[in-house]
Amino acid sequence: MTLQVEGMLGSRRKASGSGERGTYIRIVVADNQRLFRECVAGMLEREQTFTVVGQASNGLEALELAETYKPDVLLMDVQMPQMDGIEALRRIKEEWPQIRVILLSAYTIDERVVEGLSAGASGYLLKDSSAEGVVAAIRAVYAGEQVMTPRATGHMMQMYGQEPEGQIAPATGLTNREVDVLMHIARGLIPKEVARRMQVTEKTVRNHISSLYRKLDIYDRSQIVIYAIKKGLIDVRDV
């Protein structure tokens, strides 16, 4: 058992004031590679509004820490011993749906990662993401967004293929603005960034996203990207 709690760079001091949501973003890091896990935890602790309340080396330990600390965000490797990240994610979302989970992987996106996104993960990051990218992703999911790096989105597009140009189904009933929003989402942008690029309000973007979900009869970001790829609404070359 290698579960570590409140262990690094003053996290015990910071966590003592983290009982109320908003004081600190409380994080658990779950990865079976100790060096990687501790480096990530140390990097996150340097952020003044972050506190790492625990580290886990497998899915079972991640479940224990989720139950004990109810962290705001859980960074979790997809492939771990005893219980992998996908199964741990399912159980965590069943018991504590408020916990935001970001999946980590050293590999290009595959069926397991898509399975995890559909099971409720708030995002997916490659393990060679920059420190700034990881920090930004944590802040985004804490704010209720979903995150996926553009490179990961590109891998998803390549995996699912694309119908030839000209086969965009008019039956979807999407407006030009909705298609624009969809393309931005596929590139990994959050609503605030989409709003800035389209020069509209964030509320307008969110309304378009809700309309996309309703018209396409899908309910999360991974499904909307997969659908768009298959229908030719977005192109791998756009990523």
Coordinates of N, CA and C in Angstrom, one line a residue:
M1 N 0.8 -1.2 0.0 CA 0.0 0.0 0.0 C 0.9 1.2 0.0
T2 N 0.7 2.1 -1.0 CA 1.6 3.3 -1.1 C 0.8 4.6 -1.1
L3 N -0.4 4.5 -0.6 CA -1.2 5.7 -0.5 C -0.6 6.7 0.4
Q4 N -0.5 8.0 -0.2 CA 0.1 9.1 0.5 C -0.9 10.2 0.7
V5 N -1.0 10.7 1.9 CA -2.0 11.7 2.2 C -1.3 13.0 2.8
E6 N -1.7 14.2 2.3 CA -1.2 15.5 2.7 C 0.3 15.5 2.8
G7 N 0.9 15.0 1.7 CA 2.3 14.6 1.9 C 3.4 15.6 1.5
M8 N 3.1 16.5 0.5 CA 4.2 17.2 -0.1 C 4.2 18.7 0.0
L9 N 5.3 19.3 0.2 CA 5.5 20.8 0.1 C 4.5 21.6 0.8
G10 N 4.2 21.2 2.0 CA 3.4 22.1 2.9 C 1.9 21.9 2.6
S11 N 1.5 20.8 2.0 CA 0.1 20.6 1.7 C -0.8 20.5 2.9
R12 N -0.2 19.9 4.0 CA -1.0 19.8 5.3 C -1.4 21.2 5.8
R13 N -0.4 22.2 5.7 CA -0.7 23.5 6.1 C -1.8 24.1 5.3
K14 N -1.7 24.0 4.0 CA -2.7 24.6 3.1 C -4.1 23.9 3.3
A15 N -4.1 22.6 3.4 CA -5.3 21.9 3.5 C -6.1 22.2 4.7
S16 N -5.4 22.7 5.7 CA -6.1 22.9 7.0 C -7.2 24.0 6.8
G17 N -7.1 24.8 5.8 CA -8.1 25.8 5.6 C -8.9 25.6 4.4
S18 N -9.0 24.3 3.9 CA -9.7 24.0 2.7 C -11.0 23.4 2.8
G19 N -11.6 23.5 4.0 CA -12.9 22.8 4.2 C -14.0 23.4 3.3
E20 N -13.9 24.7 3.1 CA -15.0 25.3 2.3 C -14.5 25.4 0.8
R21 N -15.5 25.1 -0.1 CA -15.2 25.1 -1.5 C -14.9 26.6 -1.8
G22 N -13.8 26.8 -2.6 CA -13.4 28.1 -3.0 C -12.2 28.6 -2.3
T23 N -11.8 28.1 -1.1 CA -10.6 28.5 -0.5 C -9.4 28.0 -1.2
Y24 N -9.4 26.7 -1.5 CA -8.4 26.1 -2.3 C -9.0 25.0 -3.2
I25 N -8.4 24.8 -4.3 CA -8.8 23.7 -5.2 C -8.1 22.4 -4.6
R26 N -8.9 21.5 -4.1 CA -8.3 20.3 -3.4 C -8.2 19.2 -4.4
I27 N -7.0 18.7 -4.5 CA -6.6 17.8 -5.6 C -6.1 16.4 -5.1
V28 N -6.4 15.4 -5.8 CA -5.8 14.0 -5.6 C -5.1 13.7 -6.9
V29 N -3.9 13.2 -6.8 CA -3.1 12.7 -8.0 C -3.0 11.2 -7.9
A30 N -3.5 10.5 -8.9 CA -3.5 9.0 -8.9 C -2.7 8.5 -10.1
D31 N -1.6 7.9 -9.8 CA -0.7 7.3 -10.9 C 0.2 6.3 -10.3
N32 N 0.4 5.2 -11.0 CA 1.2 4.1 -10.4 C 2.7 4.4 -10.5
Q33 N 3.1 5.4 -11.3 CA 4.6 5.7 -11.4 C 4.9 6.8 -10.3
R34 N 5.6 6.4 -9.3 CA 5.8 7.3 -8.2 C 6.5 8.6 -8.5
L35 N 7.5 8.5 -9.4 CA 8.3 9.7 -9.7 C 7.4 10.7 -10.4
F36 N 6.6 10.2 -11.4 CA 5.7 11.1 -12.1 C 4.6 11.7 -11.2
R37 N 4.1 10.8 -10.3 CA 3.0 11.3 -9.4 C 3.5 12.4 -8.5
E38 N 4.7 12.2 -7.9 CA 5.3 13.2 -6.9 C 5.7 14.4 -7.6
C39 N 6.2 14.3 -8.9 CA 6.6 15.5 -9.6 C 5.3 16.4 -9.9
V40 N 4.2 15.7 -10.3 CA 3.0 16.4 -10.6 C 2.5 17.1 -9.4
A41 N 2.5 16.3 -8.3 CA 2.0 16.9 -7.0 C 2.8 18.1 -6.6
G42 N 4.1 18.0 -6.7 CA 5.0 19.1 -6.3 C 4.7 20.3 -7.2
M43 N 4.5 20.1 -8.5 CA 4.3 21.2 -9.4 C 2.9 21.9 -9.0
L44 N 1.9 21.1 -8.7 CA 0.6 21.7 -8.4 C 0.7 22.4 -7.1
E45 N 1.5 22.0 -6.1 CA 1.5 22.6 -4.8 C 2.2 24.0 -4.9
R46 N 2.9 24.3 -6.0 CA 3.4 25.6 -6.2 C 2.4 26.7 -6.5
E47 N 1.2 26.2 -6.9 CA 0.1 27.1 -7.2 C -0.6 27.5 -5.9
Q48 N -0.7 28.8 -5.6 CA -1.2 29.2 -4.3 C -2.6 28.8 -4.0
T49 N -3.4 28.6 -5.0 CA -4.8 28.2 -4.8 C -5.0 26.7 -4.9
F50 N -4.0 25.9 -5.1 CA -4.1 24.5 -5.1 C -3.6 23.8 -3.9
T51 N -4.1 22.7 -3.5 CA -3.6 21.9 -2.4 C -3.8 20.4 -2.8
V52 N -2.7 19.7 -2.7 CA -2.8 18.2 -3.0 C -3.1 17.5 -1.7
V53 N -4.3 17.0 -1.5 CA -4.6 16.3 -0.3 C -4.2 14.9 -0.2
G54 N -3.9 14.3 -1.4 CA -3.4 12.9 -1.3 C -2.9 12.4 -2.7
Q55 N -2.2 11.3 -2.6 CA -1.7 10.6 -3.8 C -2.0 9.2 -3.7
A56 N -2.3 8.6 -4.9 CA -2.7 7.1 -4.9 C -1.9 6.5 -6.1
S57 N -1.6 5.2 -5.9 CA -0.8 4.5 -6.9 C -1.7 3.5 -7.7
N58 N -3.0 3.4 -7.3 CA -3.9 2.5 -8.1 C -5.3 3.0 -7.9
G59 N -6.3 2.4 -8.6 CA -7.7 2.8 -8.5 C -8.3 2.7 -7.1
L60 N -7.9 1.6 -6.4 CA -8.5 1.3 -5.1 C -8.1 2.4 -4.1
E61 N -6.8 2.8 -4.2 CA -6.4 3.9 -3.3 C -7.1 5.2 -3.7
A62 N -7.3 5.5 -5.0 CA -8.0 6.7 -5.4 C -9.4 6.7 -4.9
L63 N -10.0 5.6 -4.8 CA -11.4 5.5 -4.2 C -11.3 5.8 -2.8
E64 N -10.4 5.3 -2.0 CA -10.2 5.6 -0.6 C -10.1 7.1 -0.4
L65 N -9.2 7.7 -1.2 CA -9.0 9.2 -1.0 C -10.2 10.0 -1.4
A66 N -10.9 9.5 -2.4 CA -12.1 10.2 -2.8 C -13.2 10.2 -1.7
E67 N -13.3 9.0 -1.1 CA -14.2 8.9 0.0 C -13.8 9.7 1.2
T68 N -12.5 9.8 1.5 CA -12.0 10.5 2.7 C -12.1 12.0 2.5
Y69 N -11.6 12.5 1.4 CA -11.4 13.9 1.2 C -12.4 14.6 0.3
K70 N -13.1 13.9 -0.5 CA -14.1 14.5 -1.5 C -13.3 15.6 -2.2
P71 N -12.3 15.3 -2.9 CA -11.5 16.4 -3.5 C -12.3 17.1 -4.6
D72 N -11.9 18.3 -5.0 CA -12.6 19.0 -6.1 C -12.2 18.4 -7.4
V73 N -10.9 18.0 -7.5 CA -10.4 17.5 -8.8 C -9.5 16.3 -8.6
L74 N -9.7 15.3 -9.4 CA -8.8 14.1 -9.3 C -8.1 13.9 -10.6
L75 N -6.8 14.0 -10.6 CA -6.0 13.6 -11.8 C -5.7 12.2 -11.8
M76 N -6.1 11.4 -12.8 CA -6.0 9.9 -12.6 C -5.5 9.3 -13.9
D77 N -4.5 8.5 -13.8 CA -4.0 7.7 -14.9 C -5.0 6.7 -15.4
V78 N -5.1 6.5 -16.7 CA -6.0 5.5 -17.2 C -5.6 4.1 -16.8
Q79 N -4.3 3.8 -16.9 CA -3.8 2.4 -16.7 C -3.1 2.3 -15.4
M80 N -3.7 1.6 -14.4 CA -3.1 1.4 -13.1 C -3.4 0.0 -12.6
P81 N -2.6 -0.5 -11.7 CA -2.8 -1.9 -11.2 C -4.0 -2.0 -10.3
Q82 N -4.4 -3.2 -10.0 CA -5.5 -3.5 -9.1 C -6.9 -3.1 -9.6
M83 N -7.0 -1.8 -9.8 CA -8.2 -1.2 -10.4 C -7.8 -0.1 -11.4
D84 N -8.1 -0.2 -12.6 CA -7.7 0.9 -13.5 C -8.5 2.2 -13.4
G85 N -8.0 3.2 -14.1 CA -8.6 4.5 -13.9 C -10.0 4.6 -14.4
I86 N -10.4 3.8 -15.4 CA -11.7 3.9 -15.9 C -12.7 3.3 -14.9
E87 N -12.4 2.1 -14.4 CA -13.3 1.5 -13.4 C -13.4 2.4 -12.1
A88 N -12.3 3.0 -11.7 CA -12.3 3.9 -10.5 C -13.2 5.1 -10.8
L89 N -13.0 5.6 -12.1 CA -13.9 6.8 -12.5 C -15.3 6.4 -12.3
R90 N -15.8 5.3 -12.9 CA -17.2 4.9 -12.8 C -17.7 4.9 -11.4
R91 N -16.9 4.3 -10.5 CA -17.3 4.2 -9.1 C -17.4 5.5 -8.4
I92 N -16.4 6.3 -8.7 CA -16.3 7.7 -8.1 C -17.5 8.5 -8.5
K93 N -17.8 8.5 -9.8 CA -19.0 9.3 -10.3 C -20.3 8.8 -9.8
E94 N -20.4 7.5 -9.5 CA -21.6 6.9 -8.9 C -21.8 7.4 -7.5
E95 N -20.7 7.5 -6.7 CA -20.8 7.8 -5.3 C -20.6 9.3 -5.1
W96 N -19.8 10.0 -5.8 CA -19.5 11.4 -5.6 C -19.4 12.1 -6.9
P97 N -20.6 12.3 -7.5 CA -20.6 12.9 -8.9 C -20.0 14.3 -9.0
Q98 N -19.9 15.0 -7.8 CA -19.4 16.3 -7.8 C -17.9 16.4 -8.0
I99 N -17.2 15.3 -7.9 CA -15.7 15.2 -8.1 C -15.4 15.3 -9.6
R100 N -14.6 16.2 -10.0 CA -14.2 16.3 -11.4 C -13.0 15.5 -11.6
V101 N -13.0 14.6 -12.6 CA -11.9 13.7 -12.9 C -11.3 14.0 -14.2
I102 N -10.0 14.2 -14.2 CA -9.2 14.4 -15.5 C -8.4 13.2 -15.7
L103 N -8.6 12.5 -16.8 CA -7.8 11.3 -17.1 C -6.5 11.7 -17.7
L104 N -5.5 10.9 -17.3 CA -4.1 11.1 -17.8 C -3.7 9.8 -18.6
S105 N -2.9 10.0 -19.7 CA -2.4 8.8 -20.4 C -1.1 9.2 -21.1
A106 N -0.2 8.2 -21.2 CA 1.0 8.4 -21.9 C 0.8 8.1 -23.4
Y107 N -0.3 7.6 -23.7 CA -0.6 7.1 -25.1 C -1.6 7.9 -25.8
T108 N -1.6 7.8 -27.1 CA -2.7 8.5 -27.9 C -4.0 7.9 -27.5
I109 N -5.0 8.7 -27.7 CA -6.4 8.4 -27.3 C -6.8 7.0 -27.9
D110 N -7.5 6.2 -27.1 CA -8.1 5.0 -27.6 C -9.5 4.7 -27.1
E111 N -10.0 3.6 -27.3 CA -11.4 3.3 -26.9 C -11.6 3.4 -25.4
R112 N -10.6 3.1 -24.6 CA -10.7 3.2 -23.2 C -10.9 4.6 -22.7
V113 N -10.1 5.5 -23.3 CA -10.2 6.9 -22.9 C -11.6 7.5 -23.3
V114 N -12.0 7.1 -24.5 CA -13.4 7.6 -25.0 C -14.4 7.0 -24.0
E115 N -14.2 5.8 -23.6 CA -15.1 5.2 -22.6 C -15.2 6.0 -21.3
G116 N -14.0 6.4 -20.9 CA -13.9 7.2 -19.7 C -14.6 8.5 -19.8
L117 N -14.4 9.2 -21.0 CA -15.0 10.5 -21.2 C -16.5 10.3 -21.2
S118 N -17.0 9.3 -21.8 CA -18.5 9.0 -21.8 C -19.0 8.7 -20.4
A119 N -18.1 8.1 -19.6 CA -18.6 7.7 -18.2 C -18.5 8.9 -17.2
G120 N -18.1 10.1 -17.7 CA -18.2 11.2 -16.8 C -17.0 12.0 -16.5
A121 N -15.8 11.6 -17.2 CA -14.6 12.3 -17.0 C -14.8 13.7 -17.5
S122 N -14.2 14.7 -16.8 CA -14.2 16.1 -17.2 C -13.2 16.4 -18.2
G123 N -12.3 15.5 -18.5 CA -11.3 15.8 -19.5 C -10.3 14.8 -19.7
Y124 N -9.4 15.0 -20.6 CA -8.3 14.0 -20.9 C -7.1 14.8 -21.3
L125 N -5.9 14.5 -20.7 CA -4.7 15.1 -21.0 C -3.6 14.1 -21.2
L126 N -2.7 14.4 -22.2 CA -1.6 13.5 -22.4 C -0.5 13.8 -21.3
K127 N 0.2 12.8 -20.9 CA 1.2 13.0 -19.8 C 2.3 13.9 -20.1
D128 N 2.5 14.2 -21.4 CA 3.6 15.2 -21.7 C 3.0 16.6 -21.9
S129 N 1.8 16.8 -21.4 CA 1.3 18.2 -21.4 C 2.2 19.1 -20.6
S130 N 2.2 20.4 -20.9 CA 3.0 21.3 -20.2 C 2.4 21.6 -18.8
A131 N 3.2 22.0 -17.9 CA 2.7 22.4 -16.5 C 1.6 23.4 -16.6
E132 N 1.8 24.4 -17.5 CA 0.8 25.4 -17.6 C -0.6 24.8 -18.1
G133 N -0.5 23.9 -19.0 CA -1.7 23.2 -19.6 C -2.4 22.5 -18.5
V134 N -1.7 21.8 -17.6 CA -2.3 21.0 -16.6 C -3.0 21.9 -15.6
V135 N -2.3 23.0 -15.2 CA -2.9 24.0 -14.3 C -4.2 24.6 -14.9
A136 N -4.1 25.0 -16.1 CA -5.3 25.6 -16.8 C -6.4 24.6 -16.9
A137 N -6.1 23.3 -17.1 CA -7.1 22.3 -17.2 C -7.8 22.1 -15.8
I138 N -7.1 22.1 -14.8 CA -7.6 21.9 -13.4 C -8.6 23.1 -13.1
R139 N -8.1 24.3 -13.4 CA -9.0 25.5 -13.2 C -10.3 25.4 -14.0
A140 N -10.1 24.9 -15.2 CA -11.3 24.9 -16.1 C -12.3 23.8 -15.6
V141 N -11.9 22.6 -15.3 CA -12.8 21.6 -14.8 C -13.4 22.0 -13.5
Y142 N -12.7 22.7 -12.6 CA -13.2 23.2 -11.3 C -14.3 24.2 -11.6
A143 N -14.2 24.9 -12.7 CA -15.2 25.9 -13.0 C -16.4 25.3 -13.8
G144 N -16.3 24.0 -14.0 CA -17.4 23.3 -14.6 C -17.3 23.0 -16.1
E145 N -16.1 23.3 -16.6 CA -15.9 23.0 -18.0 C -15.3 21.6 -18.3
Q146 N -15.3 21.2 -19.5 CA -14.6 20.0 -19.9 C -13.4 20.4 -20.7
V147 N -12.3 19.6 -20.6 CA -11.1 19.9 -21.3 C -10.5 18.7 -22.0
M148 N -9.9 19.0 -23.2 CA -9.2 18.0 -24.0 C -8.2 18.8 -24.8
T149 N -6.9 18.4 -24.7 CA -5.9 19.1 -25.5 C -6.2 19.0 -27.0
P150 N -5.9 19.9 -27.8 CA -6.1 19.8 -29.2 C -5.4 18.6 -29.8
R151 N -4.2 18.2 -29.3 CA -3.6 17.0 -29.9 C -4.4 15.8 -29.6
A152 N -4.9 15.7 -28.4 CA -5.7 14.5 -28.0 C -7.0 14.5 -28.9
T153 N -7.6 15.7 -29.1 CA -8.7 15.7 -30.0 C -8.4 15.3 -31.4
G154 N -7.2 15.6 -31.9 CA -6.8 15.2 -33.2 C -6.6 13.7 -33.3
H155 N -6.1 13.1 -32.2 CA -6.0 11.6 -32.2 C -7.4 11.0 -32.2
M156 N -8.3 11.6 -31.5 CA -9.7 11.0 -31.5 C -10.3 11.1 -33.0
M157 N -10.0 12.2 -33.6 CA -10.5 12.3 -35.0 C -9.9 11.3 -35.9
Q158 N -8.6 11.0 -35.8 CA -8.0 10.0 -36.6 C -8.5 8.6 -36.3
M159 N -8.8 8.4 -35.1 CA -9.2 7.0 -34.7 C -10.6 6.7 -35.3
Y160 N -11.5 7.8 -35.3 CA -12.9 7.5 -35.7 C -13.2 7.7 -37.1
G161 N -12.2 8.3 -37.8 CA -12.3 8.5 -39.2 C -13.3 9.6 -39.6
Q162 N -13.5 9.8 -40.9 CA -14.4 10.9 -41.3 C -15.0 10.5 -42.7
E163 N -16.3 10.8 -42.8 CA -17.0 10.6 -44.1 C -16.4 11.6 -45.1
P164 N -16.5 11.2 -46.4 CA -16.0 12.1 -47.4 C -16.7 13.5 -47.4
E165 N -16.0 14.5 -47.9 CA -16.6 15.8 -47.9 C -17.9 15.8 -48.7
G166 N -18.8 16.6 -48.3 CA -20.1 16.7 -49.0 C -21.2 15.8 -48.5
Q167 N -20.9 15.0 -47.5 CA -21.9 14.1 -46.9 C -22.4 14.6 -45.6
I168 N -22.3 16.0 -45.3 CA -22.8 16.5 -44.1 C -24.3 16.4 -44.2
A169 N -24.9 15.8 -43.2 CA -26.3 15.5 -43.2 C -27.1 16.8 -42.9
P170 N -28.0 17.3 -43.8 CA -28.8 18.4 -43.5 C -29.8 18.1 -42.4
A171 N -30.1 16.8 -42.2 CA -31.1 16.4 -41.3 C -30.8 16.8 -39.8
T172 N -29.5 17.1 -39.6 CA -29.1 17.5 -38.2 C -29.8 18.9 -37.9
G173 N -30.0 19.7 -38.9 CA -30.7 21.0 -38.6 C -29.8 22.0 -37.9
L174 N -28.5 21.8 -37.9 CA -27.6 22.7 -37.3 C -27.5 24.0 -38.0
T175 N -27.5 25.1 -37.3 CA -27.2 26.4 -37.9 C -25.7 26.6 -38.2
N176 N -25.4 27.6 -39.0 CA -24.0 27.9 -39.3 C -23.2 28.2 -38.0
R177 N -23.9 29.0 -37.1 CA -23.3 29.4 -35.8 C -23.0 28.1 -35.0
E178 N -24.0 27.2 -35.0 CA -23.8 26.0 -34.2 C -22.7 25.1 -34.7
V179 N -22.5 25.1 -36.0 CA -21.4 24.4 -36.6 C -20.1 25.0 -36.2
D180 N -20.1 26.3 -36.2 CA -18.9 27.1 -35.8 C -18.5 26.7 -34.3
V181 N -19.5 26.7 -33.5 CA -19.3 26.4 -32.1 C -18.7 24.9 -31.9
L182 N -19.4 24.0 -32.7 CA -18.9 22.6 -32.6 C -17.5 22.5 -33.0
M183 N -17.1 23.2 -34.1 CA -15.7 23.1 -34.5 C -14.7 23.6 -33.5
H184 N -15.1 24.7 -32.8 CA -14.2 25.2 -31.7 C -14.1 24.2 -30.6
I185 N -15.2 23.6 -30.2 CA -15.2 22.6 -29.1 C -14.3 21.5 -29.5
A186 N -14.4 21.0 -30.7 CA -13.5 19.9 -31.2 C -12.0 20.2 -31.1
R187 N -11.7 21.5 -31.1 CA -10.3 21.9 -31.0 C -9.9 22.0 -29.6
G188 N -10.8 21.8 -28.6 CA -10.4 21.8 -27.2 C -10.7 23.1 -26.5
L189 N -11.4 24.0 -27.1 CA -11.6 25.3 -26.5 C -12.8 25.2 -25.5
I190 N -12.7 26.0 -24.4 CA -13.8 26.1 -23.5 C -14.7 27.2 -23.9
P191 N -15.9 27.3 -23.4 CA -16.9 28.3 -23.8 C -16.4 29.7 -23.8
K192 N -15.7 30.1 -22.8 CA -15.1 31.5 -22.7 C -14.2 31.8 -23.9
E193 N -13.4 30.8 -24.3 CA -12.5 31.1 -25.4 C -13.3 31.1 -26.7
V194 N -14.3 30.2 -26.8 CA -15.1 30.2 -28.0 C -15.8 31.6 -28.2
A195 N -16.4 32.1 -27.1 CA -17.1 33.4 -27.1 C -16.1 34.5 -27.5
R196 N -14.9 34.5 -27.1 CA -13.9 35.5 -27.5 C -13.6 35.4 -29.0
R197 N -13.5 34.2 -29.5 CA -13.1 34.1 -30.9 C -14.3 34.4 -31.8
M198 N -15.5 34.1 -31.3 CA -16.7 34.4 -32.1 C -17.3 35.8 -31.9
Q199 N -16.7 36.5 -30.9 CA -17.2 37.8 -30.5 C -18.6 37.8 -30.1
V200 N -19.0 36.9 -29.3 CA -20.3 36.8 -28.7 C -20.2 36.6 -27.2
T201 N -21.3 36.6 -26.5 CA -21.2 36.4 -25.0 C -21.0 34.9 -24.7
E202 N -20.5 34.6 -23.6 CA -20.3 33.2 -23.2 C -21.7 32.5 -23.0
K203 N -22.7 33.3 -22.6 CA -24.1 32.7 -22.5 C -24.6 32.3 -23.8
T204 N -24.3 33.1 -24.9 CA -24.7 32.7 -26.2 C -24.1 31.4 -26.6
V205 N -22.8 31.2 -26.3 CA -22.1 30.0 -26.7 C -22.7 28.8 -26.0
R206 N -23.0 29.0 -24.7 CA -23.6 27.9 -23.9 C -24.9 27.5 -24.5
N207 N -25.7 28.5 -24.9 CA -27.0 28.2 -25.5 C -26.8 27.4 -26.8
H208 N -25.8 27.8 -27.6 CA -25.5 27.0 -28.8 C -25.1 25.6 -28.5
I209 N -24.3 25.4 -27.4 CA -23.9 24.0 -27.0 C -25.1 23.2 -26.6
S210 N -26.0 23.8 -25.8 CA -27.2 23.1 -25.4 C -28.1 22.7 -26.6
S211 N -28.1 23.6 -27.6 CA -28.9 23.3 -28.8 C -28.2 22.1 -29.6
L212 N -26.9 22.1 -29.6 CA -26.2 21.1 -30.3 C -26.5 19.7 -29.6
Y213 N -26.5 19.7 -28.3 CA -26.7 18.4 -27.6 C -28.2 18.0 -27.9
R214 N -29.1 18.9 -27.9 CA -30.5 18.5 -28.1 C -30.7 18.0 -29.5
K215 N -30.2 18.7 -30.5 CA -30.4 18.4 -31.9 C -29.7 17.1 -32.3
L216 N -28.6 16.8 -31.7 CA -27.8 15.6 -32.0 C -28.1 14.5 -31.1
D217 N -28.9 14.7 -30.1 CA -29.3 13.7 -29.1 C -28.1 13.1 -28.4
I218 N -27.1 13.9 -28.0 CA -26.0 13.5 -27.3 C -25.8 14.3 -26.1
Y219 N -24.9 13.9 -25.1 CA -25.0 14.5 -23.8 C -23.6 14.8 -23.2
D220 N -22.5 14.6 -23.9 CA -21.2 15.0 -23.4 C -20.3 15.4 -24.6
R221 N -19.2 16.0 -24.2 CA -18.3 16.5 -25.2 C -17.7 15.4 -26.1
S222 N -17.3 14.3 -25.5 CA -16.7 13.2 -26.3 C -17.6 12.8 -27.4
Q223 N -18.9 12.6 -27.0 CA -19.9 12.1 -28.0 C -20.1 13.2 -29.1
I224 N -20.1 14.4 -28.7 CA -20.3 15.4 -29.8 C -19.2 15.5 -30.8
V225 N -17.9 15.3 -30.3 CA -16.8 15.3 -31.1 C -16.8 14.1 -32.1
I226 N -17.1 12.9 -31.5 CA -17.1 11.7 -32.3 C -18.2 11.8 -33.4
Y227 N -19.4 12.3 -33.0 CA -20.5 12.5 -34.0 C -20.0 13.4 -35.1
A228 N -19.4 14.5 -34.7 CA -19.0 15.5 -35.7 C -18.0 14.9 -36.7
I229 N -17.1 14.1 -36.2 CA -16.0 13.5 -37.0 C -16.7 12.6 -38.0
K230 N -17.6 11.7 -37.5 CA -18.2 10.7 -38.4 C -19.0 11.4 -39.5
K231 N -19.7 12.5 -39.2 CA -20.5 13.2 -40.1 C -19.8 14.2 -41.0
G232 N -18.5 14.3 -40.8 CA -17.8 15.2 -41.7 C -17.9 16.7 -41.3
L233 N -18.4 17.0 -40.2 CA -18.6 18.4 -39.8 C -17.3 19.1 -39.4
I234 N -16.3 18.3 -39.0 CA -15.0 18.8 -38.7 C -14.0 17.9 -39.4
D235 N -12.8 18.5 -39.6 CA -11.8 17.8 -40.4 C -10.5 17.7 -39.5
V236 N -9.9 16.6 -39.6 CA -8.6 16.4 -38.9 C -7.6 17.5 -39.2
R237 N -7.6 18.0 -40.4 CA -6.7 19.0 -40.8 C -7.0 20.3 -40.1
D238 N -8.2 20.5 -39.5 CA -8.5 21.7 -38.8 C -7.9 21.8 -37.4
V239 N -7.3 20.7 -36.9 CA -6.8 20.6 -35.5 C -5.4 21.0 -35.5

